[in-house]
PDB file of C-alpha atoms and ligand atoms in Angstrom:
ATOM      1  CA  MET K   1       0.000   0.000   0.000  1.00 61.00           C
ATOM      2  CA  LYS K   2       1.388   3.393  -0.977  1.00 61.00           C
ATOM      3  CA  SER K   3       1.729   5.868   1.886  1.00 70.00           C
ATOM      4  CA  GLU K   4      -0.919   8.194   0.403  1.00 70.00           C
ATOM      5  CA  ASN K   5      -3.512   5.419   0.847  1.00 87.00           C
ATOM      6  CA  LEU K   6      -2.663   4.699   4.481  1.00 95.00           C
ATOM      7  CA  PRO K   7      -5.111   5.660   7.261  1.00 98.00           C
ATOM      8  CA  ILE K   8      -2.350   7.767   8.782  1.00 98.00           C
ATOM      9  CA  GLU K   9      -4.538   9.895  11.054  1.00 98.00           C
ATOM     10  CA  THR K  10      -6.223   6.861  12.577  1.00 98.00           C
ATOM     11  CA  LEU K  11      -2.922   5.078  13.076  1.00 98.00           C
ATOM     12  CA  ILE K  12      -1.403   8.106  14.815  1.00 98.00           C
ATOM     13  CA  GLN K  13      -4.460   8.526  17.028  1.00 98.00           C
ATOM     14  CA  GLN K  14      -4.417   4.843  18.034  1.00 98.00           C
ATOM     15  CA  ALA K  15      -0.700   4.930  18.783  1.00 98.00           C
ATOM     16  CA  PHE K  16      -1.208   7.975  21.032  1.00 98.00           C
ATOM     17  CA  CYS K  17      -4.067   6.161  22.834  1.00 98.00           C
ATOM     18  CA  GLN K  18      -1.624   3.385  23.692  1.00 98.00           C
ATOM     19  CA  LEU K  19       0.700   5.801  25.498  1.00 98.00           C
ATOM     20  CA  GLU K  20      -1.832   5.845  28.316  1.00 97.00           C
ATOM     21  CA  ARG K  21      -1.561   2.067  28.689  1.00 98.00           C
ATOM     22  CA  SER K  22       2.245   1.986  28.709  1.00 98.00           C
ATOM     23  CA  TYR K  23       3.635   0.250  31.808  1.00 98.00           C
ATOM     24  CA  ALA K  24       7.040   1.887  32.252  1.00 98.00           C
ATOM     25  CA  PRO K  25       7.739   2.362  35.977  1.00 98.00           C
ATOM     26  CA  TYR K  26      11.497   1.830  35.474  1.00 98.00           C
ATOM     27  CA  SER K  27      12.489   3.882  32.423  1.00 98.00           C
ATOM     28  CA  HIS K  28       9.438   6.196  32.550  1.00 98.00           C
ATOM     29  CA  PHE K  29       9.701   6.185  28.738  1.00 98.00           C
ATOM     30  CA  HIS K  30       6.229   5.529  27.355  1.00 98.00           C
ATOM     31  CA  VAL K  31       5.770   4.053  23.872  1.00 98.00           C
ATOM     32  CA  GLY K  32       2.619   3.316  21.871  1.00 99.00           C
ATOM     33  CA  ALA K  33       2.259   1.506  18.551  1.00 99.00           C
ATOM     34  CA  SER K  34      -0.537   0.801  16.082  1.00 99.00           C
ATOM     35  CA  LEU K  35      -0.054  -1.871  13.441  1.00 99.00           C
ATOM     36  CA  LEU K  36      -2.072  -2.054  10.231  1.00 98.00           C
ATOM     37  CA  GLY K  37      -2.857  -5.574   9.026  1.00 98.00           C
ATOM     38  CA  ALA K  38      -3.113  -6.339   5.315  1.00 98.00           C
ATOM     39  CA  ASP K  39      -6.863  -6.854   5.813  1.00 97.00           C
ATOM     40  CA  GLY K  40      -7.274  -3.339   7.267  1.00 98.00           C
ATOM     41  CA  ARG K  41      -7.529  -4.329  10.922  1.00 98.00           C
ATOM     42  CA  ILE K  42      -5.479  -2.288  13.387  1.00 98.00           C
ATOM     43  CA  PHE K  43      -3.629  -3.956  16.277  1.00 98.00           C
ATOM     44  CA  THR K  44      -2.163  -1.917  19.090  1.00 98.00           C
ATOM     45  CA  GLY K  45       0.533  -2.272  21.719  1.00 98.00           C
ATOM     46  CA  CYS K  46       2.426  -0.464  24.449  1.00 98.00           C
ATOM     47  CA  ASN K  47       5.721  -1.160  26.170  1.00 98.00           C
ATOM     48  CA  VAL K  48       5.431  -3.403  29.220  1.00 98.00           C
ATOM     49  CA  GLU K  49       8.411  -3.259  31.577  1.00 98.00           C
ATOM     50  CA  ASN K  50       9.489  -5.667  34.314  1.00 98.00           C
ATOM     51  CA  ALA K  51      11.469  -5.398  37.550  1.00 98.00           C
ATOM     52  CA  ALA K  52      14.010  -7.854  36.116  1.00 98.00           C
ATOM     53  CA  TYR K  53      14.398  -5.569  33.052  1.00 98.00           C
ATOM     54  CA  GLY K  54      15.077  -8.444  30.591  1.00 98.00           C
ATOM     55  CA  PRO K  55      11.447  -9.586  30.346  1.00 98.00           C
ATOM     56  CA  SER K  56      10.357  -6.078  29.257  1.00 98.00           C
ATOM     57  CA  ASN K  57       8.610  -5.824  25.900  1.00 98.00           C
ATOM     58  CA  CYS K  58       8.586  -2.940  23.429  1.00 98.00           C
ATOM     59  CA  ALA K  59       5.335  -1.441  22.155  1.00 99.00           C
ATOM     60  CA  GLU K  60       5.969  -2.573  18.593  1.00 99.00           C
ATOM     61  CA  ARG K  61       6.511  -6.197  19.589  1.00 98.00           C
ATOM     62  CA  THR K  62       3.446  -6.112  21.827  1.00 98.00           C
ATOM     63  CA  ALA K  63       1.437  -5.058  18.762  1.00 99.00           C
ATOM     64  CA  PHE K  64       3.002  -7.693  16.482  1.00 99.00           C
ATOM     65  CA  PHE K  65       2.576 -10.532  18.971  1.00 98.00           C
ATOM     66  CA  SER K  66      -0.999  -9.518  19.671  1.00 98.00           C
ATOM     67  CA  ALA K  67      -1.750  -9.496  15.924  1.00 98.00           C
ATOM     68  CA  VAL K  68      -0.063 -12.823  15.213  1.00 98.00           C
ATOM     69  CA  SER K  69      -1.841 -14.421  18.173  1.00 98.00           C
ATOM     70  CA  GLN K  70      -5.112 -13.259  16.603  1.00 98.00           C
ATOM     71  CA  GLY K  71      -4.265 -14.891  13.281  1.00 98.00           C
ATOM     72  CA  GLN K  72      -2.869 -11.901  11.346  1.00 98.00           C
ATOM     73  CA  ARG K  73       0.523 -12.416   9.684  1.00 98.00           C
ATOM     74  CA  GLU K  74       0.596  -9.849   6.909  1.00 98.00           C
ATOM     75  CA  PHE K  75       1.112  -6.181   7.596  1.00 98.00           C
ATOM     76  CA  THR K  76       1.165  -2.892   5.748  1.00 98.00           C
ATOM     77  CA  ALA K  77       2.352  -0.272   8.223  1.00 98.00           C
ATOM     78  CA  ILE K  78       3.131   0.551  11.832  1.00 99.00           C
ATOM     79  CA  CYS K  79       2.927   3.884  13.640  1.00 99.00           C
ATOM     80  CA  ILE K  80       5.125   4.523  16.690  1.00 99.00           C
ATOM     81  CA  VAL K  81       5.014   7.343  19.237  1.00 99.00           C
ATOM     82  CA  GLY K  82       6.929   7.710  22.472  1.00 98.00           C
ATOM     83  CA  GLY K  83       8.619   9.962  24.950  1.00 98.00           C
ATOM     84  CA  PRO K  84       9.609  10.461  28.589  1.00 98.00           C
ATOM     85  CA  GLY K  85       6.586  10.395  30.865  1.00 98.00           C
ATOM     86  CA  GLY K  86       4.397   9.967  27.789  1.00 98.00           C
ATOM     87  CA  THR K  87       5.221  13.426  26.435  1.00 98.00           C
ATOM     88  CA  VAL K  88       6.086  13.130  22.761  1.00 98.00           C
ATOM     89  CA  GLU K  89       8.607  15.713  21.600  1.00 98.00           C
ATOM     90  CA  ASP K  90      10.758  13.670  19.234  1.00 98.00           C
ATOM     91  CA  TYR K  91      10.338  10.808  16.808  1.00 98.00           C
ATOM     92  CA  CYS K  92      10.701   7.383  18.437  1.00 98.00           C
ATOM     93  CA  PRO K  93      12.423   5.036  15.974  1.00 98.00           C
ATOM     94  CA  PRO K  94      12.069   1.293  16.632  1.00 98.00           C
ATOM     95  CA  CYS K  95      14.903  -0.572  18.386  1.00 98.00           C
ATOM     96  CA  GLY K  96      16.932  -3.179  16.511  1.00 98.00           C
ATOM     97  CA  VAL K  97      15.075  -6.122  18.042  1.00 98.00           C
ATOM     98  CA  CYS K  98      11.733  -4.714  16.905  1.00 98.00           C
ATOM     99  CA  ARG K  99      13.113  -4.095  13.406  1.00 98.00           C
ATOM    100  CA  GLN K 100      14.103  -7.765  13.269  1.00 98.00           C
ATOM    101  CA  VAL K 101      10.588  -8.824  14.356  1.00 98.00           C
ATOM    102  CA  MET K 102       9.161  -6.621  11.579  1.00 98.00           C
ATOM    103  CA  ALA K 103      11.497  -8.391   9.121  1.00 98.00           C
ATOM    104  CA  GLU K 104       9.970 -11.743  10.096  1.00 98.00           C
ATOM    105  CA  PHE K 105       6.509 -10.731   8.900  1.00 98.00           C
ATOM    106  CA  CYS K 106       6.847  -7.754   6.561  1.00 98.00           C
ATOM    107  CA  ASP K 107       8.049  -7.028   3.044  1.00 98.00           C
ATOM    108  CA  PRO K 108      11.092  -4.756   3.553  1.00 98.00           C
ATOM    109  CA  ASP K 109      10.420  -2.827   0.335  1.00 98.00           C
ATOM    110  CA  THR K 110       6.802  -1.950   1.086  1.00 98.00           C
ATOM    111  CA  PHE K 111       6.246  -2.048   4.868  1.00 98.00           C
ATOM    112  CA  GLN K 112       5.839   1.554   6.055  1.00 98.00           C
ATOM    113  CA  ILE K 113       7.115   2.740   9.438  1.00 98.00           C
ATOM    114  CA  ILE K 114       5.440   5.960  10.532  1.00 98.00           C
ATOM    115  CA  LEU K 115       7.217   7.923  13.263  1.00 98.00           C
ATOM    116  CA  ALA K 116       4.924  10.607  14.656  1.00 98.00           C
ATOM    117  CA  LYS K 117       5.276  13.589  16.964  1.00 98.00           C
ATOM    118  CA  SER K 118       1.698  14.730  16.431  1.00 98.00           C
ATOM    119  CA  ARG K 119      -1.170  14.323  13.978  1.00 97.00           C
ATOM    120  CA  GLU K 120       0.508  16.746  11.590  1.00 97.00           C
ATOM    121  CA  ASP K 121       4.169  16.019  12.247  1.00 98.00           C
ATOM    122  CA  TYR K 122       5.340  12.592  11.110  1.00 98.00           C
ATOM    123  CA  CYS K 123       7.850  10.911   8.819  1.00 98.00           C
ATOM    124  CA  ILE K 124       7.673   7.605   6.992  1.00 98.00           C
ATOM    125  CA  PHE K 125      10.388   5.046   6.224  1.00 98.00           C
ATOM    126  CA  THR K 126      10.289   1.629   4.600  1.00 98.00           C
ATOM    127  CA  LEU K 127      11.565  -1.298   6.671  1.00 98.00           C
ATOM    128  CA  LYS K 128      14.429  -1.654   4.196  1.00 98.00           C
ATOM    129  CA  GLU K 129      15.532   1.894   4.917  1.00 98.00           C
ATOM    130  CA  LEU K 130      15.689   1.192   8.670  1.00 98.00           C
ATOM    131  CA  LEU K 131      17.010  -2.381   8.396  1.00 98.00           C
ATOM    132  CA  PRO K 132      19.060  -2.903   5.241  1.00 98.00           C
ATOM    133  CA  MET K 133      20.427  -6.410   4.505  1.00 95.00           C
ATOM    134  CA  SER K 134      18.296  -8.010   7.199  1.00 95.00           C
ATOM    135  CA  PHE K 135      18.876 -11.578   8.367  1.00 95.00           C
ATOM    136  CA  GLY K 136      16.296 -14.186   7.450  1.00 95.00           C
ATOM    137  CA  LEU K 137      16.029 -17.943   6.936  1.00 95.00           C
ATOM    138  CA  LEU K 138      12.706 -18.268   5.097  1.00 90.00           C
TER     139      LEU K 138
HETATM  140  N1  THU F   1      10.877   0.928  23.766  1.00 72.53           N
HETATM  141  C1  THU F   1       9.843   0.589  22.941  1.00 72.53           C
HETATM  142  O1  THU F   1       8.741   0.289  23.404  1.00 72.53           O
HETATM  143  N2  THU F   1      10.076   0.575  21.601  1.00 72.53           N
HETATM  144  C2  THU F   1      11.279   0.856  21.022  1.00 72.53           C
HETATM  145  O2  THU F   1      11.449   0.640  19.831  1.00 72.53           O
HETATM  146  C3  THU F   1      12.341   1.442  21.825  1.00 72.53           C
HETATM  147  C4  THU F   1      12.198   1.263  23.292  1.00 72.53           C
HETATM  148  C5  THU F   1      10.649   0.912  25.212  1.00 72.53           C
HETATM  149  C6  THU F   1      11.380  -0.185  25.930  1.00 72.53           C
HETATM  150  C7  THU F   1      11.476   0.371  27.320  1.00 72.53           C
HETATM  151  O3  THU F   1      10.284   0.061  28.026  1.00 72.53           O
HETATM  152  C8  THU F   1      11.544   1.884  27.111  1.00 72.53           C
HETATM  153  O4  THU F   1      11.093   2.110  25.795  1.00 72.53           O
HETATM  154  C9  THU F   1      12.936   2.469  27.287  1.00 72.53           C
HETATM  155  O5  THU F   1      13.860   1.798  26.526  1.00 72.53           O
END
């Protein structure tokens, strides 16, 4: 799907909604994500931290794992927002682990990653731009 056909406003709004659900008592960095399935359904996620740190999960992976557990395996785009205390002042690019999870399910040339600061202020990258030469076995 070309970026001009994406429901960008809805994706940004849903990602911002997830900021309120973020569980980040250790880093206090709140992240929200909304993931657009190929069938048009939107799956959401927030970061969920843990006292042992290692078991923490990023917002993007929460959204992907929720979607896959509901039977969706093909995706068009993801929108990510985040910031300290849930205040979004900068773009929040996905971490390397989340980029690798995207590579498992998404076409690197077409999957769109929307980084938003507000409804009007966002930028879009393909997965290939953010994860060139990705590792894969399939
Ligand atoms: N975080 C995400 O949710 N997504 C990212 O791509 C980067 C980092 C979370 C993990 C942790 O809860 C907090 O942000 C600080 O690293």
